[in-house]
PDB file of C-alpha atoms in Angstrom:
ATOM      1  CA  MET A   9      -0.099  -0.262  -0.122  1.00  0.00           C
ATOM      2  CA  HIS A  10       0.898   3.540  -0.542  1.00  0.00           C
ATOM      3  CA  ASP A  11       1.709   6.245   2.068  1.00  0.00           C
ATOM      4  CA  PHE A  12      -0.458   9.450   2.553  1.00  0.00           C
ATOM      5  CA  THR A  13       1.377  12.128   0.224  1.00  0.00           C
ATOM      6  CA  PRO A  14      -0.772  15.275   0.728  1.00  0.00           C
ATOM      7  CA  TRP A  15       1.998  18.044  -0.294  1.00  0.00           C
ATOM      8  CA  SER A  16       3.253  16.566  -3.581  1.00  0.00           C
ATOM      9  CA  ALA A  17      -0.323  15.664  -4.248  1.00  0.00           C
ATOM     10  CA  LEU A  18      -1.080  19.734  -3.668  1.00  0.00           C
ATOM     11  CA  ALA A  19       1.941  20.929  -5.592  1.00  0.00           C
ATOM     12  CA  GLY A  20       1.416  18.406  -8.618  1.00  0.00           C
ATOM     13  CA  GLY A  21      -2.164  19.471  -8.576  1.00  0.00           C
ATOM     14  CA  ALA A  22      -1.544  23.181  -8.412  1.00  0.00           C
ATOM     15  CA  LEU A  23       0.819  22.381 -11.770  1.00  0.00           C
ATOM     16  CA  ILE A  24      -1.936  20.819 -13.440  1.00  0.00           C
ATOM     17  CA  GLY A  25      -4.279  23.797 -12.523  1.00  0.00           C
ATOM     18  CA  LEU A  26      -1.780  26.258 -13.770  1.00  0.00           C
ATOM     19  CA  SER A  27      -1.203  24.288 -17.007  1.00  0.00           C
ATOM     20  CA  ALA A  28      -4.929  24.363 -17.678  1.00  0.00           C
ATOM     21  CA  SER A  29      -5.145  28.053 -16.881  1.00  0.00           C
ATOM     22  CA  VAL A  30      -2.272  28.826 -19.255  1.00  0.00           C
ATOM     23  CA  LEU A  31      -4.341  26.849 -22.327  1.00  0.00           C
ATOM     24  CA  LEU A  32      -7.386  28.869 -21.286  1.00  0.00           C
ATOM     25  CA  LEU A  33      -5.628  32.416 -21.287  1.00  0.00           C
ATOM     26  CA  ALA A  34      -3.627  31.583 -24.478  1.00  0.00           C
ATOM     27  CA  LEU A  35      -6.238  29.427 -26.493  1.00  0.00           C
ATOM     28  CA  GLY A  36      -9.455  29.698 -24.550  1.00  0.00           C
ATOM     29  CA  LYS A  37      -9.664  25.944 -24.450  1.00  0.00           C
ATOM     30  CA  VAL A  38     -10.448  23.426 -22.085  1.00  0.00           C
ATOM     31  CA  ALA A  39      -7.612  21.066 -21.011  1.00  0.00           C
ATOM     32  CA  GLY A  40      -9.606  17.629 -21.061  1.00  0.00           C
ATOM     33  CA  ILE A  41      -7.375  14.933 -21.872  1.00  0.00           C
ATOM     34  CA  SER A  42     -10.046  12.723 -23.006  1.00  0.00           C
ATOM     35  CA  GLY A  43     -11.463  15.311 -25.344  1.00  0.00           C
ATOM     36  CA  LEU A  44      -7.833  16.195 -26.786  1.00  0.00           C
ATOM     37  CA  ILE A  45      -7.681  12.609 -27.805  1.00  0.00           C
ATOM     38  CA  GLY A  46     -11.046  12.428 -29.256  1.00  0.00           C
ATOM     39  CA  GLY A  47     -10.392  15.598 -31.233  1.00  0.00           C
ATOM     40  CA  LEU A  48      -7.087  13.798 -32.231  1.00  0.00           C
ATOM     41  CA  LEU A  49      -8.668  10.498 -33.578  1.00  0.00           C
ATOM     42  CA  LEU A  50     -11.801  12.404 -35.368  1.00  0.00           C
ATOM     43  CA  PRO A  51      -9.880  15.310 -36.499  1.00  0.00           C
ATOM     44  CA  THR A  52     -11.843  18.519 -37.273  1.00  0.00           C
ATOM     45  CA  ARG A  53      -9.905  21.071 -40.102  1.00  0.00           C
ATOM     46  CA  GLY A  54      -8.021  23.748 -38.038  1.00  0.00           C
ATOM     47  CA  ASP A  55      -8.487  21.924 -34.683  1.00  0.00           C
ATOM     48  CA  VAL A  56      -5.712  19.536 -34.782  1.00  0.00           C
ATOM     49  CA  THR A  57      -1.989  20.981 -34.209  1.00  0.00           C
ATOM     50  CA  TRP A  58      -2.616  22.462 -30.933  1.00  0.00           C
ATOM     51  CA  ARG A  59      -4.001  19.202 -29.486  1.00  0.00           C
ATOM     52  CA  ALA A  60      -0.934  17.093 -30.920  1.00  0.00           C
ATOM     53  CA  ALA A  61       1.454  19.409 -29.435  1.00  0.00           C
ATOM     54  CA  PHE A  62      -0.233  19.285 -25.902  1.00  0.00           C
ATOM     55  CA  ILE A  63      -0.335  15.620 -25.919  1.00  0.00           C
ATOM     56  CA  THR A  64       3.262  15.505 -27.236  1.00  0.00           C
ATOM     57  CA  GLY A  65       4.285  17.699 -24.122  1.00  0.00           C
ATOM     58  CA  LEU A  66       2.501  15.067 -21.560  1.00  0.00           C
ATOM     59  CA  VAL A  67       4.271  12.034 -23.585  1.00  0.00           C
ATOM     60  CA  VAL A  68       7.752  14.276 -23.044  1.00  0.00           C
ATOM     61  CA  ALA A  69       6.704  15.142 -19.889  1.00  0.00           C
ATOM     62  CA  GLY A  70       6.758  11.517 -18.924  1.00  0.00           C
ATOM     63  CA  ALA A  71       9.592  10.535 -20.713  1.00  0.00           C
ATOM     64  CA  ALA A  72      11.550  13.170 -18.840  1.00  0.00           C
ATOM     65  CA  VAL A  73      10.283  12.196 -15.422  1.00  0.00           C
ATOM     66  CA  TRP A  74      10.818   8.189 -16.073  1.00  0.00           C
ATOM     67  CA  ALA A  75      14.578   9.278 -16.757  1.00  0.00           C
ATOM     68  CA  LEU A  76      15.004  11.349 -13.766  1.00  0.00           C
ATOM     69  CA  SER A  77      12.725   9.612 -11.189  1.00  0.00           C
ATOM     70  CA  PRO A  78      11.528   6.220 -12.297  1.00  0.00           C
ATOM     71  CA  ALA A  79       9.849   5.670  -8.731  1.00  0.00           C
ATOM     72  CA  SER A  80       7.180   8.231  -9.938  1.00  0.00           C
ATOM     73  CA  PHE A  81       5.672   5.529 -11.940  1.00  0.00           C
ATOM     74  CA  GLY A  82       3.804   2.175 -10.736  1.00  0.00           C
ATOM     75  CA  SER A  83       2.476  -0.467 -12.923  1.00  0.00           C
ATOM     76  CA  SER A  84      -1.225  -1.379 -13.030  1.00  0.00           C
ATOM     77  CA  PRO A  85      -2.221  -3.156  -9.788  1.00  0.00           C
ATOM     78  CA  ARG A  86      -4.082  -6.124 -12.366  1.00  0.00           C
ATOM     79  CA  GLY A  87      -2.807  -7.851 -15.432  1.00  0.00           C
ATOM     80  CA  VAL A  88      -3.063  -7.124 -19.106  1.00  0.00           C
ATOM     81  CA  GLY A  89      -6.292  -8.566 -19.572  1.00  0.00           C
ATOM     82  CA  PHE A  90      -7.774  -6.184 -16.811  1.00  0.00           C
ATOM     83  CA  ALA A  91      -5.450  -3.138 -18.460  1.00  0.00           C
ATOM     84  CA  VAL A  92      -7.798  -3.736 -22.007  1.00  0.00           C
ATOM     85  CA  ALA A  93     -11.090  -4.169 -20.037  1.00  0.00           C
ATOM     86  CA  ALA A  94     -10.336  -0.655 -17.983  1.00  0.00           C
ATOM     87  CA  GLY A  95      -8.823   0.831 -21.067  1.00  0.00           C
ATOM     88  CA  LEU A  96     -12.054   0.026 -23.271  1.00  0.00           C
ATOM     89  CA  LEU A  97     -14.333   1.036 -20.272  1.00  0.00           C
ATOM     90  CA  VAL A  98     -12.464   4.533 -20.109  1.00  0.00           C
ATOM     91  CA  GLY A  99     -12.550   5.418 -23.874  1.00  0.00           C
ATOM     92  CA  ALA A 100     -16.029   4.521 -24.293  1.00  0.00           C
ATOM     93  CA  GLY A 101     -17.130   6.405 -20.983  1.00  0.00           C
ATOM     94  CA  THR A 102     -15.441   9.532 -21.265  1.00  0.00           C
ATOM     95  CA  ARG A 103     -16.368   9.802 -25.231  1.00  0.00           C
ATOM     96  CA  LEU A 104     -19.951   9.289 -23.684  1.00  0.00           C
ATOM     97  CA  GLY A 105     -19.776  11.312 -21.037  1.00  0.00           C
ATOM     98  CA  ASN A 106     -18.038  14.232 -22.581  1.00  0.00           C
ATOM     99  CA  GLY A 107     -14.875  14.351 -20.137  1.00  0.00           C
ATOM    100  CA  CYS A 108     -12.598  12.695 -17.728  1.00  0.00           C
ATOM    101  CA  THR A 109     -10.957  13.766 -14.514  1.00  0.00           C
ATOM    102  CA  SER A 110      -9.185  16.653 -16.273  1.00  0.00           C
ATOM    103  CA  GLY A 111     -12.290  18.057 -18.022  1.00  0.00           C
ATOM    104  CA  HIS A 112     -14.928  17.443 -15.874  1.00  0.00           C
ATOM    105  CA  GLY A 113     -12.947  16.886 -12.400  1.00  0.00           C
ATOM    106  CA  VAL A 114     -10.720  19.939 -12.818  1.00  0.00           C
ATOM    107  CA  CYS A 115     -11.726  22.383 -15.470  1.00  0.00           C
ATOM    108  CA  GLY A 116     -15.516  21.917 -15.212  1.00  0.00           C
ATOM    109  CA  LEU A 117     -15.471  22.197 -11.229  1.00  0.00           C
ATOM    110  CA  SER A 118     -13.626  25.054 -11.231  1.00  0.00           C
ATOM    111  CA  ARG A 119     -16.126  26.875 -13.901  1.00  0.00           C
ATOM    112  CA  LEU A 120     -18.825  25.635 -11.424  1.00  0.00           C
ATOM    113  CA  SER A 121     -20.433  23.339 -14.172  1.00  0.00           C
ATOM    114  CA  VAL A 122     -23.733  21.376 -12.837  1.00  0.00           C
ATOM    115  CA  ARG A 123     -23.094  18.646 -15.377  1.00  0.00           C
ATOM    116  CA  SER A 124     -19.038  18.326 -14.364  1.00  0.00           C
ATOM    117  CA  LEU A 125     -20.372  17.958 -10.667  1.00  0.00           C
ATOM    118  CA  ALA A 126     -22.921  15.178 -11.803  1.00  0.00           C
ATOM    119  CA  ALA A 127     -20.285  13.350 -13.828  1.00  0.00           C
ATOM    120  CA  THR A 128     -17.351  13.835 -11.377  1.00  0.00           C
ATOM    121  CA  LEU A 129     -19.647  12.722  -8.685  1.00  0.00           C
ATOM    122  CA  THR A 130     -20.611   9.844 -10.566  1.00  0.00           C
ATOM    123  CA  PHE A 131     -17.130   8.453 -11.785  1.00  0.00           C
ATOM    124  CA  ILE A 132     -15.664   8.649  -8.381  1.00  0.00           C
ATOM    125  CA  GLY A 133     -18.675   6.825  -6.837  1.00  0.00           C
ATOM    126  CA  ALA A 134     -18.358   4.316  -9.575  1.00  0.00           C
ATOM    127  CA  GLY A 135     -14.642   3.668  -9.002  1.00  0.00           C
ATOM    128  CA  MET A 136     -14.880   3.471  -5.397  1.00  0.00           C
ATOM    129  CA  GLY A 137     -17.660   0.848  -5.900  1.00  0.00           C
ATOM    130  CA  THR A 138     -15.788  -1.153  -8.345  1.00  0.00           C
ATOM    131  CA  VAL A 139     -12.475  -1.205  -6.412  1.00  0.00           C
ATOM    132  CA  THR A 140     -14.547  -2.001  -3.028  1.00  0.00           C
ATOM    133  CA  LEU A 141     -16.125  -4.902  -4.966  1.00  0.00           C
ATOM    134  CA  LEU A 142     -12.704  -6.024  -6.715  1.00  0.00           C
ATOM    135  CA  ARG A 143     -11.176  -6.215  -3.195  1.00  0.00           C
ATOM    136  CA  LEU A 144     -13.920  -7.960  -1.806  1.00  0.00           C
ATOM    137  CA  LEU A 145     -14.130 -10.890  -4.409  1.00  0.00           C
ATOM    138  CA  GLY A 146     -10.129 -11.014  -3.895  1.00  0.00           C
ATOM    139  CA  ALA A 147      -9.073  -9.701  -7.410  1.00  0.00           C
ATOM    140  CA  GLY A 148      -7.923  -6.304  -5.692  1.00  0.00           C
TER     141      GLY A 148
ATOM    142  CA  MET B  12       7.062  34.652 -34.252  1.00  0.00           C
ATOM    143  CA  LYS B  13       3.963  33.580 -36.002  1.00  0.00           C
ATOM    144  CA  ARG B  14       0.467  33.343 -34.218  1.00  0.00           C
ATOM    145  CA  LYS B  15       0.086  29.749 -35.014  1.00  0.00           C
ATOM    146  CA  SER B  16       3.652  28.957 -34.013  1.00  0.00           C
ATOM    147  CA  LYS B  17       2.602  30.652 -30.584  1.00  0.00           C
ATOM    148  CA  GLN B  18      -0.210  28.558 -30.241  1.00  0.00           C
ATOM    149  CA  LEU B  19       1.820  25.332 -30.761  1.00  0.00           C
ATOM    150  CA  LEU B  20       4.642  26.337 -28.148  1.00  0.00           C
ATOM    151  CA  VAL B  21       1.965  27.549 -25.247  1.00  0.00           C
ATOM    152  CA  SER B  22       0.073  24.273 -26.080  1.00  0.00           C
ATOM    153  CA  LEU B  23       3.485  22.033 -25.805  1.00  0.00           C
ATOM    154  CA  VAL B  24       4.463  23.790 -22.655  1.00  0.00           C
ATOM    155  CA  ALA B  25       1.366  23.296 -20.851  1.00  0.00           C
ATOM    156  CA  GLY B  26       1.230  19.987 -21.976  1.00  0.00           C
ATOM    157  CA  LEU B  27       4.591  19.276 -20.375  1.00  0.00           C
ATOM    158  CA  MET B  28       3.522  21.157 -17.093  1.00  0.00           C
ATOM    159  CA  PHE B  29       0.352  19.099 -17.219  1.00  0.00           C
ATOM    160  CA  GLY B  30       2.464  15.887 -17.358  1.00  0.00           C
ATOM    161  CA  VAL B  31       5.034  16.814 -14.769  1.00  0.00           C
ATOM    162  CA  GLY B  32       1.905  17.802 -12.391  1.00  0.00           C
ATOM    163  CA  LEU B  33       0.358  14.569 -12.915  1.00  0.00           C
ATOM    164  CA  ALA B  34       3.516  12.647 -12.059  1.00  0.00           C
ATOM    165  CA  VAL B  35       4.639  14.628  -8.955  1.00  0.00           C
ATOM    166  CA  SER B  36       0.997  14.251  -7.753  1.00  0.00           C
ATOM    167  CA  GLY B  37       1.021  10.459  -7.882  1.00  0.00           C
ATOM    168  CA  MET B  38      -1.459  10.024 -10.289  1.00  0.00           C
ATOM    169  CA  THR B  39       0.771   7.998 -12.480  1.00  0.00           C
ATOM    170  CA  GLN B  40       0.854   5.347  -9.675  1.00  0.00           C
ATOM    171  CA  PRO B  41      -2.330   3.190 -10.308  1.00  0.00           C
ATOM    172  CA  GLY B  42      -1.758   1.602  -6.797  1.00  0.00           C
ATOM    173  CA  LYS B  43      -2.255   5.452  -5.500  1.00  0.00           C
ATOM    174  CA  VAL B  44      -5.306   5.647  -7.125  1.00  0.00           C
ATOM    175  CA  VAL B  45      -6.660   2.387  -6.284  1.00  0.00           C
ATOM    176  CA  GLY B  46      -6.033   3.192  -2.747  1.00  0.00           C
ATOM    177  CA  PHE B  47      -7.917   6.506  -3.303  1.00  0.00           C
ATOM    178  CA  LEU B  48     -10.816   4.602  -4.908  1.00  0.00           C
ATOM    179  CA  ASP B  49     -11.200   2.340  -1.701  1.00  0.00           C
ATOM    180  CA  PRO B  50     -12.222   4.596   1.294  1.00  0.00           C
ATOM    181  CA  LEU B  51     -13.567   1.267   2.924  1.00  0.00           C
ATOM    182  CA  GLY B  52     -10.304  -0.456   2.667  1.00  0.00           C
ATOM    183  CA  ARG B  53      -6.932   1.094   3.440  1.00  0.00           C
ATOM    184  CA  TRP B  54      -8.132   4.527   2.224  1.00  0.00           C
ATOM    185  CA  ASP B  55      -5.288   7.148   0.720  1.00  0.00           C
ATOM    186  CA  ALA B  56      -6.766  10.612   0.672  1.00  0.00           C
ATOM    187  CA  SER B  57      -3.856  11.742  -1.355  1.00  0.00           C
ATOM    188  CA  LEU B  58      -5.724  12.199  -4.749  1.00  0.00           C
ATOM    189  CA  MET B  59      -8.271  14.348  -3.069  1.00  0.00           C
ATOM    190  CA  PHE B  60      -5.381  16.968  -2.508  1.00  0.00           C
ATOM    191  CA  VAL B  61      -4.571  16.941  -6.075  1.00  0.00           C
ATOM    192  CA  MET B  62      -7.811  17.773  -7.183  1.00  0.00           C
ATOM    193  CA  ALA B  63      -7.735  20.215  -4.182  1.00  0.00           C
ATOM    194  CA  GLY B  64      -4.752  21.867  -5.640  1.00  0.00           C
ATOM    195  CA  ALA B  65      -5.738  22.257  -9.272  1.00  0.00           C
ATOM    196  CA  ILE B  66      -9.201  23.446  -8.634  1.00  0.00           C
ATOM    197  CA  ALA B  67      -7.812  26.084  -6.114  1.00  0.00           C
ATOM    198  CA  VAL B  68      -5.588  27.511  -9.120  1.00  0.00           C
ATOM    199  CA  HIS B  69      -7.777  27.025 -12.156  1.00  0.00           C
ATOM    200  CA  PHE B  70     -11.165  28.372 -10.116  1.00  0.00           C
ATOM    201  CA  VAL B  71      -9.191  31.948  -9.644  1.00  0.00           C
ATOM    202  CA  ALA B  72      -7.353  31.962 -12.882  1.00  0.00           C
ATOM    203  CA  TYR B  73     -11.040  31.059 -14.819  1.00  0.00           C
ATOM    204  CA  ARG B  74     -12.536  34.011 -13.112  1.00  0.00           C
ATOM    205  CA  LEU B  75      -9.596  36.214 -13.993  1.00  0.00           C
ATOM    206  CA  VAL B  76      -9.462  35.210 -17.531  1.00  0.00           C
ATOM    207  CA  ALA B  77     -13.237  35.043 -18.185  1.00  0.00           C
ATOM    208  CA  ARG B  78     -13.280  38.620 -17.700  1.00  0.00           C
ATOM    209  CA  ARG B  79     -11.166  39.249 -20.751  1.00  0.00           C
ATOM    210  CA  GLY B  80     -13.224  39.156 -24.372  1.00  0.00           C
ATOM    211  CA  ALA B  81     -11.019  36.543 -26.089  1.00  0.00           C
ATOM    212  CA  PRO B  82      -8.062  34.430 -25.103  1.00  0.00           C
ATOM    213  CA  LEU B  83      -4.473  35.582 -26.225  1.00  0.00           C
ATOM    214  CA  LEU B  84      -3.837  33.530 -29.396  1.00  0.00           C
ATOM    215  CA  MET B  85      -7.495  32.851 -30.543  1.00  0.00           C
ATOM    216  CA  PRO B  86     -10.382  34.816 -31.811  1.00  0.00           C
ATOM    217  CA  GLN B  87     -12.617  33.102 -28.810  1.00  0.00           C
ATOM    218  CA  PHE B  88     -13.011  31.020 -26.033  1.00  0.00           C
ATOM    219  CA  SER B  89     -14.070  27.388 -26.744  1.00  0.00           C
ATOM    220  CA  LEU B  90     -16.022  26.455 -23.460  1.00  0.00           C
ATOM    221  CA  PRO B  91     -18.666  23.982 -23.029  1.00  0.00           C
ATOM    222  CA  THR B  92     -22.293  25.814 -22.630  1.00  0.00           C
ATOM    223  CA  ARG B  93     -24.618  22.877 -21.679  1.00  0.00           C
ATOM    224  CA  ARG B  94     -26.281  22.746 -18.278  1.00  0.00           C
ATOM    225  CA  ASP B  95     -28.688  19.773 -18.850  1.00  0.00           C
ATOM    226  CA  LEU B  96     -27.841  16.380 -17.131  1.00  0.00           C
ATOM    227  CA  ASP B  97     -28.587  13.405 -19.584  1.00  0.00           C
ATOM    228  CA  ILE B  98     -28.529   9.660 -19.468  1.00  0.00           C
ATOM    229  CA  LYS B  99     -25.023   9.727 -21.756  1.00  0.00           C
ATOM    230  CA  LEU B 100     -23.358  12.024 -19.674  1.00  0.00           C
ATOM    231  CA  LEU B 101     -24.260   9.744 -16.359  1.00  0.00           C
ATOM    232  CA  ALA B 102     -23.878   6.526 -18.120  1.00  0.00           C
ATOM    233  CA  GLY B 103     -20.382   7.507 -19.451  1.00  0.00           C
ATOM    234  CA  ALA B 104     -19.326   9.001 -16.299  1.00  0.00           C
ATOM    235  CA  ALA B 105     -20.311   5.542 -14.610  1.00  0.00           C
ATOM    236  CA  LEU B 106     -18.522   3.409 -17.310  1.00  0.00           C
ATOM    237  CA  PHE B 107     -15.099   5.604 -17.031  1.00  0.00           C
ATOM    238  CA  GLY B 108     -15.529   5.352 -13.259  1.00  0.00           C
ATOM    239  CA  ILE B 109     -15.440   1.484 -13.449  1.00  0.00           C
ATOM    240  CA  GLY B 110     -12.479   1.594 -15.946  1.00  0.00           C
ATOM    241  CA  TRP B 111     -10.808   3.825 -13.592  1.00  0.00           C
ATOM    242  CA  GLY B 112     -11.112   1.727 -10.828  1.00  0.00           C
ATOM    243  CA  VAL B 113     -10.325  -1.556 -12.721  1.00  0.00           C
ATOM    244  CA  GLY B 114      -6.996  -0.171 -14.450  1.00  0.00           C
ATOM    245  CA  GLY B 115      -5.857   2.562 -12.009  1.00  0.00           C
ATOM    246  CA  PHE B 116      -5.698   5.094 -14.833  1.00  0.00           C
ATOM    247  CA  CYS B 117      -7.413   7.899 -16.239  1.00  0.00           C
ATOM    248  CA  PRO B 118      -6.276   9.392 -19.718  1.00  0.00           C
ATOM    249  CA  GLY B 119      -3.788  11.616 -18.814  1.00  0.00           C
ATOM    250  CA  PRO B 120      -1.594   9.652 -16.210  1.00  0.00           C
ATOM    251  CA  ALA B 121      -2.043   6.625 -18.753  1.00  0.00           C
ATOM    252  CA  LEU B 122      -0.553   8.738 -21.517  1.00  0.00           C
ATOM    253  CA  VAL B 123       2.638  10.335 -19.168  1.00  0.00           C
ATOM    254  CA  SER B 124       3.370   6.403 -18.333  1.00  0.00           C
ATOM    255  CA  LEU B 125       3.807   5.529 -21.944  1.00  0.00           C
ATOM    256  CA  ALA B 126       7.221   6.219 -21.370  1.00  0.00           C
ATOM    257  CA  THR B 127       7.755   3.552 -19.368  1.00  0.00           C
ATOM    258  CA  GLY B 128       7.013   0.966 -21.820  1.00  0.00           C
ATOM    259  CA  ALA B 129       5.088  -1.320 -19.253  1.00  0.00           C
ATOM    260  CA  PRO B 130       2.658  -3.737 -21.307  1.00  0.00           C
ATOM    261  CA  THR B 131      -0.294  -2.805 -18.957  1.00  0.00           C
ATOM    262  CA  VAL B 132       0.170   0.492 -19.955  1.00  0.00           C
ATOM    263  CA  LEU B 133       0.574   0.078 -23.491  1.00  0.00           C
ATOM    264  CA  ALA B 134      -2.579  -2.170 -23.470  1.00  0.00           C
ATOM    265  CA  PHE B 135      -4.460   0.381 -21.524  1.00  0.00           C
ATOM    266  CA  VAL B 136      -3.921   3.261 -24.038  1.00  0.00           C
ATOM    267  CA  VAL B 137      -4.385   1.077 -27.145  1.00  0.00           C
ATOM    268  CA  ALA B 138      -7.787  -0.167 -25.966  1.00  0.00           C
ATOM    269  CA  MET B 139      -8.657   3.439 -24.459  1.00  0.00           C
ATOM    270  CA  LEU B 140      -8.154   4.919 -27.984  1.00  0.00           C
ATOM    271  CA  VAL B 141     -10.310   1.578 -29.436  1.00  0.00           C
ATOM    272  CA  GLY B 142     -12.886   2.652 -26.706  1.00  0.00           C
ATOM    273  CA  THR B 143     -13.139   6.071 -27.711  1.00  0.00           C
ATOM    274  CA  LEU B 144     -13.425   5.439 -31.448  1.00  0.00           C
ATOM    275  CA  VAL B 145     -15.799   2.566 -31.566  1.00  0.00           C
ATOM    276  CA  THR B 146     -18.218   4.703 -29.146  1.00  0.00           C
ATOM    277  CA  ALA B 147     -17.764   7.804 -31.309  1.00  0.00           C
ATOM    278  CA  ARG B 148     -18.825   5.944 -34.470  1.00  0.00           C
ATOM    279  CA  LEU B 149     -21.448   3.918 -32.863  1.00  0.00           C
ATOM    280  CA  ASP B 150     -22.856   7.282 -31.069  1.00  0.00           C
ATOM    281  CA  ALA B 151     -22.864   9.070 -34.577  1.00  0.00           C
ATOM    282  CA  LEU B 152     -24.828   5.866 -35.996  1.00  0.00           C
ATOM    283  CA  LEU B 153     -27.418   5.961 -33.395  1.00  0.00           C
ATOM    284  CA  THR B 154     -27.781   9.762 -33.596  1.00  0.00           C
ATOM    285  CA  GLN B 155     -28.229   9.570 -37.387  1.00  0.00           C
ATOM    286  CA  ARG B 156     -30.763   6.822 -37.357  1.00  0.00           C
ATOM    287  CA  ALA B 157     -32.949   8.714 -34.475  1.00  0.00           C
ATOM    288  CA  ASN B 158     -33.080  11.977 -36.495  1.00  0.00           C
ATOM    289  CA  ALA B 159     -34.020   9.595 -39.751  1.00  0.00           C
ATOM    290  CA  ARG B 160     -36.833   7.925 -37.708  1.00  0.00           C
ATOM    291  CA  ARG B 161     -37.951  11.719 -36.473  1.00  0.00           C
ATOM    292  CA  ARG B 162     -38.092  13.103 -40.200  1.00  0.00           C
ATOM    293  CA  THR B 163     -40.151  10.004 -41.002  1.00  0.00           C
ATOM    294  CA  LEU B 164     -42.542  10.610 -38.190  1.00  0.00           C
ATOM    295  CA  VAL B 165     -42.752  14.471 -39.073  1.00  0.00           C
ATOM    296  CA  ARG B 166     -43.639  13.683 -42.479  1.00  0.00           C
ATOM    297  CA  GLY B 167     -46.041  10.917 -41.897  1.00  0.00           C
ATOM    298  CA  ASN B 168     -47.973  13.170 -39.518  1.00  0.00           C
ATOM    299  CA  ALA B 169     -47.986  16.017 -42.424  1.00  0.00           C
ATOM    300  CA  GLU B 170     -49.335  13.427 -44.831  1.00  0.00           C
ATOM    301  CA  SER B 171     -51.882  12.250 -42.363  1.00  0.00           C
ATOM    302  CA  PRO B 172     -55.690  13.450 -43.242  1.00  0.00           C
ATOM    303  CA  LEU B 173     -56.210  14.234 -39.829  1.00  0.00           C
TER     304      LEU B 173
END
């Protein structure tokens, strides 16, 4: 199990909030990762390159952190089969529900959006239910 | 520097900041995510602080930025305007939550973790892209069919003798 790390969580969170604010101020866009990906998979003319640049930044940041501090990463708690199921659910769910942790949980809540509040409560609730159930079934 | 290049540079820098933020915050450790989603087990409340930190900054910034008529490098803001709650939103959020609990990854941290080359991360990301594409196609198809049915109904009513 992991330890409680409120300070690094707060600092990392502030950086995420700052990034979303920079994107809003400069481009007027929401920093929602699932939406960014969706716009790359189903591109609209003139609305592609900034998304590709942001996603490139995400991946390159990951490579830099991986080189400097590999302990910042952990593997998925379950096997590849579970990872495939999880990925399909996350892809489908974020497309259907118009957003993920960043778009709804950070940007939407900051704008006091009712839709984002409902979505955030729903995905945290569903996630907690799922983890609890898997633990009780011995797959946790 | 041209406006387009500035847009790309700012996007890239924002993406870098976002990625470092996710890694620093602990979101790239699925074990911590699962710990957060397990309040009845050995709960790790850390991720609540990620959200608190992000919202604290963005809540204030949004209010300051919203006073402007337009963003710096684009003609207008592109912000969601819908306020209604519908079944698609809630069902989608529920599916996403289940997947988040199973895999311990949401979209951003999964992309940031690609550099690790871990098979579970690669599998998750490929499946996520497939899930997004298939759902988008299905959604478009169903919407098209519903619209076609509506048109037929309307025409049927117009031609009815009553």
